[in-house]
Amino acid sequence: MFRNQASISDYYRALLKQVQDQILKEKDETILHSNTDELVDYYFSHNSFETIEFDSGQPPTFEHKKEVRNVPANRREEFYRNEGDLSFEYESIVITMPIIPNENIKTILELQSSTYSLSGEPQVTIGHSALYFNIDIKGYGFKWDDDKVASEVNGNIESVKTWIGRKNNDITRENAQLKPGIKTFIEQRKSKLNEDGQRINSLIQKINIPLKQKENDAITRIKLDPKPLVQKVKPNPKLPEEYVLDHSKVLDVVSVIDNQGRQFEKTPKTYKTFEEEGLRDVILVSLNSLFEGKATGETFSNKGKTDIYLNIDKGNVLICECKIWGGQALYGKTIDQLLGYLTWRQNFGIMITFVKQKNFSKILNEVQGIVTQHASYKSGFQQISTTHFLSHHALSQDESKSVEIHHLFYNLFCE
């Protein structure tokens, strides 16, 4: 029955190889200069399963349902078959077993545990925060009494709990083996990269030409591009002057912020005690180290506790807002706050959100609804990547003024 069904152990064997491939593709400097334990935690948390947990605050519930079903003629008693199919009322009990949301639950339940019942697995429907199963208690040719119904319901609940418990036992065992496996591979990779570095240093001594240094694409583009970050638009006669920000530079800014955000994710324990202002300051340093500022001040400055704005003399054309996730209502207010700072006809905003709680995937699934239902939303919602979204808005004080907002999310949850 289960001969061709992949097991949780099979999955984890393939998973270790997958994680090793991820580590091999990681930048050398990230492996060499990051804390080993924090790297292990990062790769482990992004790849391993969490056990399936029932919600202890919500006990199982049941719902009584009735529906009319078709009974085919060939299932009826022989002396009724000539009368054809029959419509018959069935009664059933639907049991709801609340669980803590788990983004991998479908995959987990499809995998075979190391121990299992030869009678098969419970037939359940998977919801976002619950498991459901159905028991017919009355139908064509049968009607259960209350004792029989109670016995079947309780028996099925225990069967589901046992089934989930077997899965969890395997996950716990495999996680205990996966983490040391990741650590061993990272340590081996660090050792090799250190040896590579020593060899390059030796070659530099023997080859009397300078070594070409690699740079991040966005950084190279910023340094070599002679165009100023903000370009002044040639004004028409008797019209007030306006400023526009080169769109490619906006994408460069997003790239730099995203690179820093991913560094946060790789070592979340380092930033566990950082509030919005501290995280904002790290990003601010990164931006000012890459974009050339004016002689009289920095290109990017802080405004308030959580904002970063592009520093030009005559208005705000780009605002970055840093927030720790606090729910849908706060996110909507943050959009209002960002829009309130912008003044020019074409504006850009970057919402940088740090999530320090569980269920990161659930929060990402809420983003489109929050953004598109905001009063300022005009059009063009896009998902650029798993954690990068784009939308277009109008300023409430002047709907002819448009705002392109980039929404960036980073997972900083740690135990």
PDB file of C-alpha atoms in Angstrom, residues 85-376:
ATOM      1  CA  ASP A  85     -31.860   5.646  -8.491  1.00  0.00           C
ATOM      2  CA  LEU A  86     -33.133   7.041  -5.202  1.00  0.00           C
ATOM      3  CA  SER A  87     -32.637  10.444  -3.552  1.00  0.00           C
ATOM      4  CA  PHE A  88     -32.004   9.832   0.140  1.00  0.00           C
ATOM      5  CA  GLU A  89     -31.214  12.109   3.088  1.00  0.00           C
ATOM      6  CA  TYR A  90     -27.864  11.452   4.776  1.00  0.00           C
ATOM      7  CA  GLU A  91     -26.685  12.831   8.103  1.00  0.00           C
ATOM      8  CA  SER A  92     -23.037  13.344   8.990  1.00  0.00           C
ATOM      9  CA  ILE A  93     -20.764  14.783  11.653  1.00  0.00           C
ATOM     10  CA  VAL A  94     -17.936  17.122  10.555  1.00  0.00           C
ATOM     11  CA  ILE A  95     -15.100  17.275  13.095  1.00  0.00           C
ATOM     12  CA  THR A  96     -12.799  20.311  13.213  1.00  0.00           C
ATOM     13  CA  MET A  97      -9.398  19.883  14.901  1.00  0.00           C
ATOM     14  CA  PRO A  98      -7.697  23.328  15.214  1.00  0.00           C
ATOM     15  CA  ILE A  99      -3.940  23.433  14.544  1.00  0.00           C
ATOM     16  CA  ILE A 100      -1.206  26.053  14.587  1.00  0.00           C
ATOM     17  CA  PRO A 101      -0.765  27.124  10.918  1.00  0.00           C
ATOM     18  CA  ASN A 102       2.118  25.237   9.302  1.00  0.00           C
ATOM     19  CA  GLU A 103       3.172  26.189   5.781  1.00  0.00           C
ATOM     20  CA  ASN A 104       4.517  22.687   5.073  1.00  0.00           C
ATOM     21  CA  ILE A 105       1.602  20.652   6.406  1.00  0.00           C
ATOM     22  CA  LYS A 106       0.432  19.408   2.998  1.00  0.00           C
ATOM     23  CA  THR A 107       3.893  18.078   2.155  1.00  0.00           C
ATOM     24  CA  ILE A 108       4.317  16.530   5.610  1.00  0.00           C
ATOM     25  CA  LEU A 109       1.022  14.659   5.428  1.00  0.00           C
ATOM     26  CA  GLU A 110       1.864  13.328   1.959  1.00  0.00           C
ATOM     27  CA  LEU A 111       5.104  11.773   3.265  1.00  0.00           C
ATOM     28  CA  GLN A 112       5.166   8.378   4.968  1.00  0.00           C
ATOM     29  CA  SER A 113       6.283   8.136   8.594  1.00  0.00           C
ATOM     30  CA  SER A 114       8.622   5.350   9.689  1.00  0.00           C
ATOM     31  CA  THR A 115       5.784   3.705  11.626  1.00  0.00           C
ATOM     32  CA  TYR A 116       2.252   3.506  10.282  1.00  0.00           C
ATOM     33  CA  SER A 117      -1.002   1.586  10.492  1.00  0.00           C
ATOM     34  CA  LEU A 118      -1.610  -1.163   7.936  1.00  0.00           C
ATOM     35  CA  SER A 119      -5.271  -0.139   7.887  1.00  0.00           C
ATOM     36  CA  GLY A 120      -4.309   3.123   6.193  1.00  0.00           C
ATOM     37  CA  GLU A 121      -4.142   6.791   7.134  1.00  0.00           C
ATOM     38  CA  PRO A 122      -7.046   8.972   8.299  1.00  0.00           C
ATOM     39  CA  GLN A 123      -8.845  10.792   5.504  1.00  0.00           C
ATOM     40  CA  VAL A 124      -8.703  14.481   6.424  1.00  0.00           C
ATOM     41  CA  THR A 125      -9.200  17.793   4.668  1.00  0.00           C
ATOM     42  CA  ILE A 126      -6.391  20.299   5.292  1.00  0.00           C
ATOM     43  CA  GLY A 127      -7.350  23.872   6.141  1.00  0.00           C
ATOM     44  CA  HIS A 128      -5.139  26.852   6.961  1.00  0.00           C
ATOM     45  CA  SER A 129      -5.572  26.430  10.707  1.00  0.00           C
ATOM     46  CA  ALA A 130      -7.491  23.167  11.117  1.00  0.00           C
ATOM     47  CA  LEU A 131      -7.874  19.556  10.003  1.00  0.00           C
ATOM     48  CA  TYR A 132     -11.351  18.317   9.140  1.00  0.00           C
ATOM     49  CA  PHE A 133     -12.856  14.850   8.789  1.00  0.00           C
ATOM     50  CA  ASN A 134     -16.372  13.652   8.068  1.00  0.00           C
ATOM     51  CA  ILE A 135     -18.325  10.692   9.523  1.00  0.00           C
ATOM     52  CA  ASP A 136     -21.656   9.535   8.089  1.00  0.00           C
ATOM     53  CA  ILE A 137     -24.027   8.596  10.922  1.00  0.00           C
ATOM     54  CA  LYS A 138     -27.226   7.968   8.986  1.00  0.00           C
ATOM     55  CA  GLY A 139     -27.852   6.996   5.394  1.00  0.00           C
ATOM     56  CA  TYR A 140     -29.342   4.413   3.102  1.00  0.00           C
ATOM     57  CA  GLY A 141     -29.466   1.165   5.011  1.00  0.00           C
ATOM     58  CA  PHE A 142     -27.895   2.353   8.276  1.00  0.00           C
ATOM     59  CA  LYS A 143     -28.516   4.594  11.278  1.00  0.00           C
ATOM     60  CA  TRP A 144     -26.099   4.789  14.202  1.00  0.00           C
ATOM     61  CA  ASP A 145     -27.225   5.288  17.777  1.00  0.00           C
ATOM     62  CA  ASP A 146     -25.635   7.951  19.992  1.00  0.00           C
ATOM     63  CA  ASP A 147     -23.166   5.556  21.610  1.00  0.00           C
ATOM     64  CA  LYS A 148     -21.932   4.398  18.220  1.00  0.00           C
ATOM     65  CA  VAL A 149     -21.554   8.012  17.013  1.00  0.00           C
ATOM     66  CA  ALA A 150     -19.593   9.027  20.142  1.00  0.00           C
ATOM     67  CA  SER A 151     -17.355   5.982  19.835  1.00  0.00           C
ATOM     68  CA  GLU A 152     -16.581   6.679  16.163  1.00  0.00           C
ATOM     69  CA  VAL A 153     -15.916  10.393  16.737  1.00  0.00           C
ATOM     70  CA  ASN A 154     -13.578   9.796  19.683  1.00  0.00           C
ATOM     71  CA  GLY A 155     -11.853   6.946  17.882  1.00  0.00           C
ATOM     72  CA  ASN A 156     -11.220   9.054  14.787  1.00  0.00           C
ATOM     73  CA  ILE A 157      -9.880  11.975  16.845  1.00  0.00           C
ATOM     74  CA  GLU A 158      -7.396   9.651  18.573  1.00  0.00           C
ATOM     75  CA  SER A 159      -6.471   8.122  15.215  1.00  0.00           C
ATOM     76  CA  VAL A 160      -5.652  11.555  13.772  1.00  0.00           C
ATOM     77  CA  LYS A 161      -3.607  12.492  16.862  1.00  0.00           C
ATOM     78  CA  THR A 162      -1.642   9.235  16.628  1.00  0.00           C
ATOM     79  CA  TRP A 163      -1.060   9.763  12.903  1.00  0.00           C
ATOM     80  CA  ILE A 164       0.231  13.312  13.446  1.00  0.00           C
ATOM     81  CA  GLY A 165       2.336  12.148  16.400  1.00  0.00           C
ATOM     82  CA  ARG A 166       4.149   9.627  14.195  1.00  0.00           C
ATOM     83  CA  LYS A 167       4.927  12.343  11.651  1.00  0.00           C
ATOM     84  CA  ASN A 168       6.184  14.649  14.400  1.00  0.00           C
ATOM     85  CA  ASN A 169       8.442  11.956  15.867  1.00  0.00           C
ATOM     86  CA  ASP A 170      10.151  11.534  12.498  1.00  0.00           C
ATOM     87  CA  ILE A 171      10.479  15.302  11.990  1.00  0.00           C
ATOM     88  CA  THR A 172      12.027  15.744  15.453  1.00  0.00           C
ATOM     89  CA  ARG A 173      14.499  12.921  14.785  1.00  0.00           C
ATOM     90  CA  GLU A 174      15.441  14.210  11.316  1.00  0.00           C
ATOM     91  CA  ASN A 175      15.806  17.824  12.523  1.00  0.00           C
ATOM     92  CA  ALA A 176      18.202  16.631  15.222  1.00  0.00           C
ATOM     93  CA  GLN A 177      20.378  15.105  12.482  1.00  0.00           C
ATOM     94  CA  LEU A 178      19.970  17.882   9.901  1.00  0.00           C
ATOM     95  CA  LYS A 179      21.359  20.684  12.055  1.00  0.00           C
ATOM     96  CA  PRO A 180      24.732  19.027  12.802  1.00  0.00           C
ATOM     97  CA  GLY A 181      24.950  18.022   9.128  1.00  0.00           C
ATOM     98  CA  ILE A 182      24.546  21.652   8.061  1.00  0.00           C
ATOM     99  CA  LYS A 183      27.101  22.822  10.629  1.00  0.00           C
ATOM    100  CA  THR A 184      29.687  20.264   9.504  1.00  0.00           C
ATOM    101  CA  PHE A 185      29.278  21.312   5.876  1.00  0.00           C
ATOM    102  CA  ILE A 186      29.568  25.048   6.677  1.00  0.00           C
ATOM    103  CA  GLU A 187      32.723  24.425   8.719  1.00  0.00           C
ATOM    104  CA  GLN A 188      34.199  22.422   5.833  1.00  0.00           C
ATOM    105  CA  ARG A 189      33.250  25.190   3.415  1.00  0.00           C
ATOM    106  CA  LYS A 190      34.856  27.851   5.618  1.00  0.00           C
ATOM    107  CA  SER A 191      38.025  25.794   5.856  1.00  0.00           C
ATOM    108  CA  LYS A 192      38.199  25.421   2.072  1.00  0.00           C
ATOM    109  CA  LEU A 193      37.569  29.134   1.468  1.00  0.00           C
ATOM    110  CA  ASN A 194      40.310  30.035   3.944  1.00  0.00           C
ATOM    111  CA  GLU A 195      42.681  27.705   2.098  1.00  0.00           C
ATOM    112  CA  ASP A 196      41.626  29.305  -1.203  1.00  0.00           C
ATOM    113  CA  GLY A 197      42.349  32.744   0.244  1.00  0.00           C
ATOM    114  CA  GLN A 198      45.802  31.678   1.402  1.00  0.00           C
ATOM    115  CA  ARG A 199      46.540  30.275  -2.043  1.00  0.00           C
ATOM    116  CA  ILE A 200      45.433  33.529  -3.725  1.00  0.00           C
ATOM    117  CA  ASN A 201      47.655  35.504  -1.370  1.00  0.00           C
ATOM    118  CA  SER A 202      50.534  33.225  -2.317  1.00  0.00           C
ATOM    119  CA  LEU A 203      49.811  33.766  -6.013  1.00  0.00           C
ATOM    120  CA  ILE A 204      49.719  37.542  -5.504  1.00  0.00           C
ATOM    121  CA  GLN A 205      53.272  37.330  -4.151  1.00  0.00           C
ATOM    122  CA  LYS A 206      54.419  35.381  -7.212  1.00  0.00           C
ATOM    123  CA  ILE A 207      52.407  37.135  -9.951  1.00  0.00           C
ATOM    124  CA  ASN A 208      53.373  40.769 -10.119  1.00  0.00           C
ATOM    125  CA  ILE A 209      49.999  42.161 -11.287  1.00  0.00           C
ATOM    126  CA  PRO A 210      47.050  43.335  -9.158  1.00  0.00           C
ATOM    127  CA  LEU A 211      44.133  41.004  -8.493  1.00  0.00           C
ATOM    128  CA  LYS A 212      40.778  42.110  -9.961  1.00  0.00           C
ATOM    129  CA  GLN A 213      38.190  42.544  -7.206  1.00  0.00           C
ATOM    130  CA  LYS A 214      34.552  41.478  -7.646  1.00  0.00           C
ATOM    131  CA  GLU A 215      31.800  43.943  -6.797  1.00  0.00           C
ATOM    132  CA  ASN A 216      28.063  43.726  -6.379  1.00  0.00           C
ATOM    133  CA  ASP A 217      26.290  44.614  -9.657  1.00  0.00           C
ATOM    134  CA  ALA A 218      24.237  47.366  -8.076  1.00  0.00           C
ATOM    135  CA  ILE A 219      27.287  48.850  -6.366  1.00  0.00           C
ATOM    136  CA  THR A 220      29.324  48.844  -9.574  1.00  0.00           C
ATOM    137  CA  ARG A 221      26.530  50.491 -11.495  1.00  0.00           C
ATOM    138  CA  ILE A 222      26.165  53.234  -8.920  1.00  0.00           C
ATOM    139  CA  LYS A 223      29.871  54.038  -8.773  1.00  0.00           C
ATOM    140  CA  LEU A 224      30.451  54.093 -12.516  1.00  0.00           C
ATOM    141  CA  ASP A 225      27.305  55.962 -13.533  1.00  0.00           C
ATOM    142  CA  PRO A 226      28.228  59.661 -13.843  1.00  0.00           C
ATOM    143  CA  LYS A 227      24.611  60.851 -13.827  1.00  0.00           C
ATOM    144  CA  PRO A 228      23.537  62.549 -10.591  1.00  0.00           C
ATOM    145  CA  LEU A 229      21.137  60.639  -8.372  1.00  0.00           C
ATOM    146  CA  VAL A 230      18.427  63.266  -8.790  1.00  0.00           C
ATOM    147  CA  GLN A 231      18.047  65.045 -12.124  1.00  0.00           C
ATOM    148  CA  LYS A 232      16.507  68.443 -12.455  1.00  0.00           C
ATOM    149  CA  VAL A 233      13.898  68.629 -15.208  1.00  0.00           C
ATOM    150  CA  LYS A 234      14.241  71.549 -17.590  1.00  0.00           C
ATOM    151  CA  PRO A 235      11.384  73.876 -16.572  1.00  0.00           C
ATOM    152  CA  ASN A 236       8.918  75.348 -19.005  1.00  0.00           C
ATOM    153  CA  PRO A 237       8.715  79.150 -19.016  1.00  0.00           C
ATOM    154  CA  LYS A 238       6.904  80.578 -15.985  1.00  0.00           C
ATOM    155  CA  LEU A 239       6.310  77.115 -14.497  1.00  0.00           C
ATOM    156  CA  PRO A 240       7.722  76.071 -11.140  1.00  0.00           C
ATOM    157  CA  GLU A 241      10.744  73.785 -11.343  1.00  0.00           C
ATOM    158  CA  GLU A 242      10.304  70.091 -10.640  1.00  0.00           C
ATOM    159  CA  TYR A 243      12.629  67.260  -9.739  1.00  0.00           C
ATOM    160  CA  VAL A 244      12.404  63.642 -10.834  1.00  0.00           C
ATOM    161  CA  LEU A 245      14.383  60.647  -9.606  1.00  0.00           C
ATOM    162  CA  ASP A 246      15.912  58.382 -12.257  1.00  0.00           C
ATOM    163  CA  HIS A 247      13.878  55.164 -11.999  1.00  0.00           C
ATOM    164  CA  SER A 248      16.951  52.970 -12.458  1.00  0.00           C
ATOM    165  CA  LYS A 249      18.465  54.652  -9.390  1.00  0.00           C
ATOM    166  CA  VAL A 250      15.354  53.805  -7.386  1.00  0.00           C
ATOM    167  CA  LEU A 251      15.915  50.153  -8.289  1.00  0.00           C
ATOM    168  CA  ASP A 252      19.556  50.514  -7.221  1.00  0.00           C
ATOM    169  CA  VAL A 253      18.426  51.870  -3.854  1.00  0.00           C
ATOM    170  CA  VAL A 254      15.978  48.964  -3.500  1.00  0.00           C
ATOM    171  CA  SER A 255      18.787  46.528  -4.370  1.00  0.00           C
ATOM    172  CA  VAL A 256      21.101  47.944  -1.697  1.00  0.00           C
ATOM    173  CA  ILE A 257      18.336  47.852   0.935  1.00  0.00           C
ATOM    174  CA  ASP A 258      17.357  44.316  -0.077  1.00  0.00           C
ATOM    175  CA  ASN A 259      20.969  43.152   0.188  1.00  0.00           C
ATOM    176  CA  GLN A 260      21.196  44.563   3.712  1.00  0.00           C
ATOM    177  CA  GLY A 261      17.803  43.071   4.611  1.00  0.00           C
ATOM    178  CA  ARG A 262      18.962  39.618   3.558  1.00  0.00           C
ATOM    179  CA  GLN A 263      22.032  40.014   5.746  1.00  0.00           C
ATOM    180  CA  PHE A 264      19.653  40.726   8.649  1.00  0.00           C
ATOM    181  CA  GLU A 265      17.802  37.476   7.866  1.00  0.00           C
ATOM    182  CA  LYS A 266      20.970  35.391   7.875  1.00  0.00           C
ATOM    183  CA  THR A 267      21.910  36.453  11.408  1.00  0.00           C
ATOM    184  CA  PRO A 268      18.614  37.389  13.106  1.00  0.00           C
ATOM    185  CA  LYS A 269      19.946  36.823  16.631  1.00  0.00           C
ATOM    186  CA  THR A 270      22.435  39.650  16.091  1.00  0.00           C
ATOM    187  CA  TYR A 271      19.522  42.053  15.604  1.00  0.00           C
ATOM    188  CA  LYS A 272      17.104  40.488  18.091  1.00  0.00           C
ATOM    189  CA  THR A 273      17.234  43.492  20.434  1.00  0.00           C
ATOM    190  CA  PHE A 274      17.254  46.102  17.661  1.00  0.00           C
ATOM    191  CA  GLU A 275      14.154  48.254  17.412  1.00  0.00           C
ATOM    192  CA  GLU A 276      13.030  50.063  14.238  1.00  0.00           C
ATOM    193  CA  GLU A 277      15.435  52.956  14.764  1.00  0.00           C
ATOM    194  CA  GLY A 278      18.496  50.711  15.124  1.00  0.00           C
ATOM    195  CA  LEU A 279      17.637  48.676  12.031  1.00  0.00           C
ATOM    196  CA  ARG A 280      17.004  51.909  10.136  1.00  0.00           C
ATOM    197  CA  ASP A 281      20.442  53.243  11.075  1.00  0.00           C
ATOM    198  CA  VAL A 282      22.207  50.135   9.694  1.00  0.00           C
ATOM    199  CA  ILE A 283      20.424  50.586   6.353  1.00  0.00           C
ATOM    200  CA  LEU A 284      21.196  54.323   6.393  1.00  0.00           C
ATOM    201  CA  VAL A 285      24.927  53.631   6.748  1.00  0.00           C
ATOM    202  CA  SER A 286      24.781  51.186   3.812  1.00  0.00           C
ATOM    203  CA  LEU A 287      23.058  53.719   1.568  1.00  0.00           C
ATOM    204  CA  ASN A 288      25.397  56.591   2.372  1.00  0.00           C
ATOM    205  CA  SER A 289      28.466  54.399   1.875  1.00  0.00           C
ATOM    206  CA  LEU A 290      27.383  53.614  -1.698  1.00  0.00           C
ATOM    207  CA  PHE A 291      25.785  56.834  -2.947  1.00  0.00           C
ATOM    208  CA  GLU A 292      27.900  59.952  -3.132  1.00  0.00           C
ATOM    209  CA  GLY A 293      26.485  62.747  -0.993  1.00  0.00           C
ATOM    210  CA  LYS A 294      26.725  66.499  -1.407  1.00  0.00           C
ATOM    211  CA  ALA A 295      29.572  68.448   0.191  1.00  0.00           C
ATOM    212  CA  THR A 296      27.205  69.932   2.754  1.00  0.00           C
ATOM    213  CA  GLY A 297      25.590  66.735   3.961  1.00  0.00           C
ATOM    214  CA  GLU A 298      24.648  63.134   3.402  1.00  0.00           C
ATOM    215  CA  THR A 299      22.683  61.992   0.381  1.00  0.00           C
ATOM    216  CA  PHE A 300      20.318  60.062   2.657  1.00  0.00           C
ATOM    217  CA  SER A 301      19.230  61.353   6.046  1.00  0.00           C
ATOM    218  CA  ASN A 302      16.936  60.263   8.830  1.00  0.00           C
ATOM    219  CA  LYS A 303      13.668  62.037   9.493  1.00  0.00           C
ATOM    220  CA  GLY A 304      11.782  61.123  12.622  1.00  0.00           C
ATOM    221  CA  LYS A 305      12.516  57.785  14.265  1.00  0.00           C
ATOM    222  CA  THR A 306      11.968  55.363  11.429  1.00  0.00           C
ATOM    223  CA  ASP A 307      12.314  57.235   8.139  1.00  0.00           C
ATOM    224  CA  ILE A 308      15.044  57.600   5.536  1.00  0.00           C
ATOM    225  CA  TYR A 309      14.651  60.314   2.943  1.00  0.00           C
ATOM    226  CA  LEU A 310      16.652  61.401  -0.073  1.00  0.00           C
ATOM    227  CA  ASN A 311      18.269  64.692   0.861  1.00  0.00           C
ATOM    228  CA  ILE A 312      17.589  67.410  -1.749  1.00  0.00           C
ATOM    229  CA  ASP A 313      16.933  71.062  -1.102  1.00  0.00           C
ATOM    230  CA  LYS A 314      13.432  71.555  -2.443  1.00  0.00           C
ATOM    231  CA  GLY A 315      11.154  68.749  -1.333  1.00  0.00           C
ATOM    232  CA  ASN A 316      10.994  65.021  -0.803  1.00  0.00           C
ATOM    233  CA  VAL A 317      11.013  62.698  -3.807  1.00  0.00           C
ATOM    234  CA  LEU A 318      11.968  59.378  -2.129  1.00  0.00           C
ATOM    235  CA  ILE A 319      11.004  58.204   1.355  1.00  0.00           C
ATOM    236  CA  CYS A 320      11.895  54.902   3.048  1.00  0.00           C
ATOM    237  CA  GLU A 321       9.831  53.851   6.057  1.00  0.00           C
ATOM    238  CA  CYS A 322      11.185  51.183   8.449  1.00  0.00           C
ATOM    239  CA  LYS A 323       8.687  49.339  10.639  1.00  0.00           C
ATOM    240  CA  ILE A 324       8.449  46.171  12.694  1.00  0.00           C
ATOM    241  CA  TRP A 325       5.302  44.294  11.637  1.00  0.00           C
ATOM    242  CA  GLY A 326       2.398  45.145  13.914  1.00  0.00           C
ATOM    243  CA  GLY A 327      -0.614  43.984  11.927  1.00  0.00           C
ATOM    244  CA  GLN A 328      -2.705  45.078   8.965  1.00  0.00           C
ATOM    245  CA  ALA A 329      -4.054  48.286  10.532  1.00  0.00           C
ATOM    246  CA  LEU A 330      -0.572  49.580  11.388  1.00  0.00           C
ATOM    247  CA  TYR A 331       0.665  48.794   7.876  1.00  0.00           C
ATOM    248  CA  GLY A 332      -2.161  50.849   6.380  1.00  0.00           C
ATOM    249  CA  LYS A 333      -1.320  53.772   8.695  1.00  0.00           C
ATOM    250  CA  THR A 334       2.341  53.498   7.687  1.00  0.00           C
ATOM    251  CA  ILE A 335       1.346  53.916   4.023  1.00  0.00           C
ATOM    252  CA  ASP A 336      -0.561  57.078   5.044  1.00  0.00           C
ATOM    253  CA  GLN A 337       2.501  58.325   6.915  1.00  0.00           C
ATOM    254  CA  LEU A 338       4.808  57.712   3.957  1.00  0.00           C
ATOM    255  CA  LEU A 339       2.464  59.450   1.499  1.00  0.00           C
ATOM    256  CA  GLY A 340       2.254  62.451   3.809  1.00  0.00           C
ATOM    257  CA  TYR A 341       5.980  63.161   3.399  1.00  0.00           C
ATOM    258  CA  LEU A 342       6.089  63.235  -0.424  1.00  0.00           C
ATOM    259  CA  THR A 343       5.694  66.455  -2.390  1.00  0.00           C
ATOM    260  CA  TRP A 344       6.661  66.146  -6.058  1.00  0.00           C
ATOM    261  CA  ARG A 345       4.652  65.064  -9.096  1.00  0.00           C
ATOM    262  CA  GLN A 346       6.509  61.762  -9.411  1.00  0.00           C
ATOM    263  CA  ASN A 347       7.448  60.208  -6.096  1.00  0.00           C
ATOM    264  CA  PHE A 348       8.823  56.940  -4.784  1.00  0.00           C
ATOM    265  CA  GLY A 349       8.416  55.199  -1.457  1.00  0.00           C
ATOM    266  CA  ILE A 350      10.012  52.097   0.050  1.00  0.00           C
ATOM    267  CA  MET A 351       8.238  50.312   2.903  1.00  0.00           C
ATOM    268  CA  ILE A 352      10.757  48.166   4.812  1.00  0.00           C
ATOM    269  CA  THR A 353       9.011  45.769   7.188  1.00  0.00           C
ATOM    270  CA  PHE A 354      10.788  43.521   9.689  1.00  0.00           C
ATOM    271  CA  VAL A 355       8.753  40.536  10.921  1.00  0.00           C
ATOM    272  CA  LYS A 356       9.855  39.267  14.336  1.00  0.00           C
ATOM    273  CA  GLN A 357       6.982  36.833  14.861  1.00  0.00           C
ATOM    274  CA  LYS A 358       6.063  33.403  13.524  1.00  0.00           C
ATOM    275  CA  ASN A 359       4.013  32.705  10.384  1.00  0.00           C
ATOM    276  CA  PHE A 360       6.037  34.881   7.987  1.00  0.00           C
ATOM    277  CA  SER A 361       4.359  33.233   4.970  1.00  0.00           C
ATOM    278  CA  LYS A 362       0.884  34.029   6.329  1.00  0.00           C
ATOM    279  CA  ILE A 363       1.811  37.713   6.621  1.00  0.00           C
ATOM    280  CA  LEU A 364       3.138  37.773   3.042  1.00  0.00           C
ATOM    281  CA  ASN A 365      -0.191  36.357   1.868  1.00  0.00           C
ATOM    282  CA  GLU A 366      -1.988  39.334   3.461  1.00  0.00           C
ATOM    283  CA  VAL A 367       0.053  42.025   1.693  1.00  0.00           C
ATOM    284  CA  GLN A 368      -1.943  42.243  -1.549  1.00  0.00           C
ATOM    285  CA  GLY A 369      -5.238  42.685   0.281  1.00  0.00           C
ATOM    286  CA  ILE A 370      -3.869  45.391   2.595  1.00  0.00           C
ATOM    287  CA  VAL A 371      -2.286  47.382  -0.233  1.00  0.00           C
ATOM    288  CA  THR A 372      -5.046  47.145  -2.854  1.00  0.00           C
ATOM    289  CA  GLN A 373      -7.747  48.052  -0.306  1.00  0.00           C
ATOM    290  CA  HIS A 374      -5.904  51.192   0.823  1.00  0.00           C
ATOM    291  CA  ALA A 375      -7.751  54.401  -0.092  1.00  0.00           C
ATOM    292  CA  SER A 376      -4.754  55.794  -2.004  1.00  0.00           C
TER     293      SER A 376
END
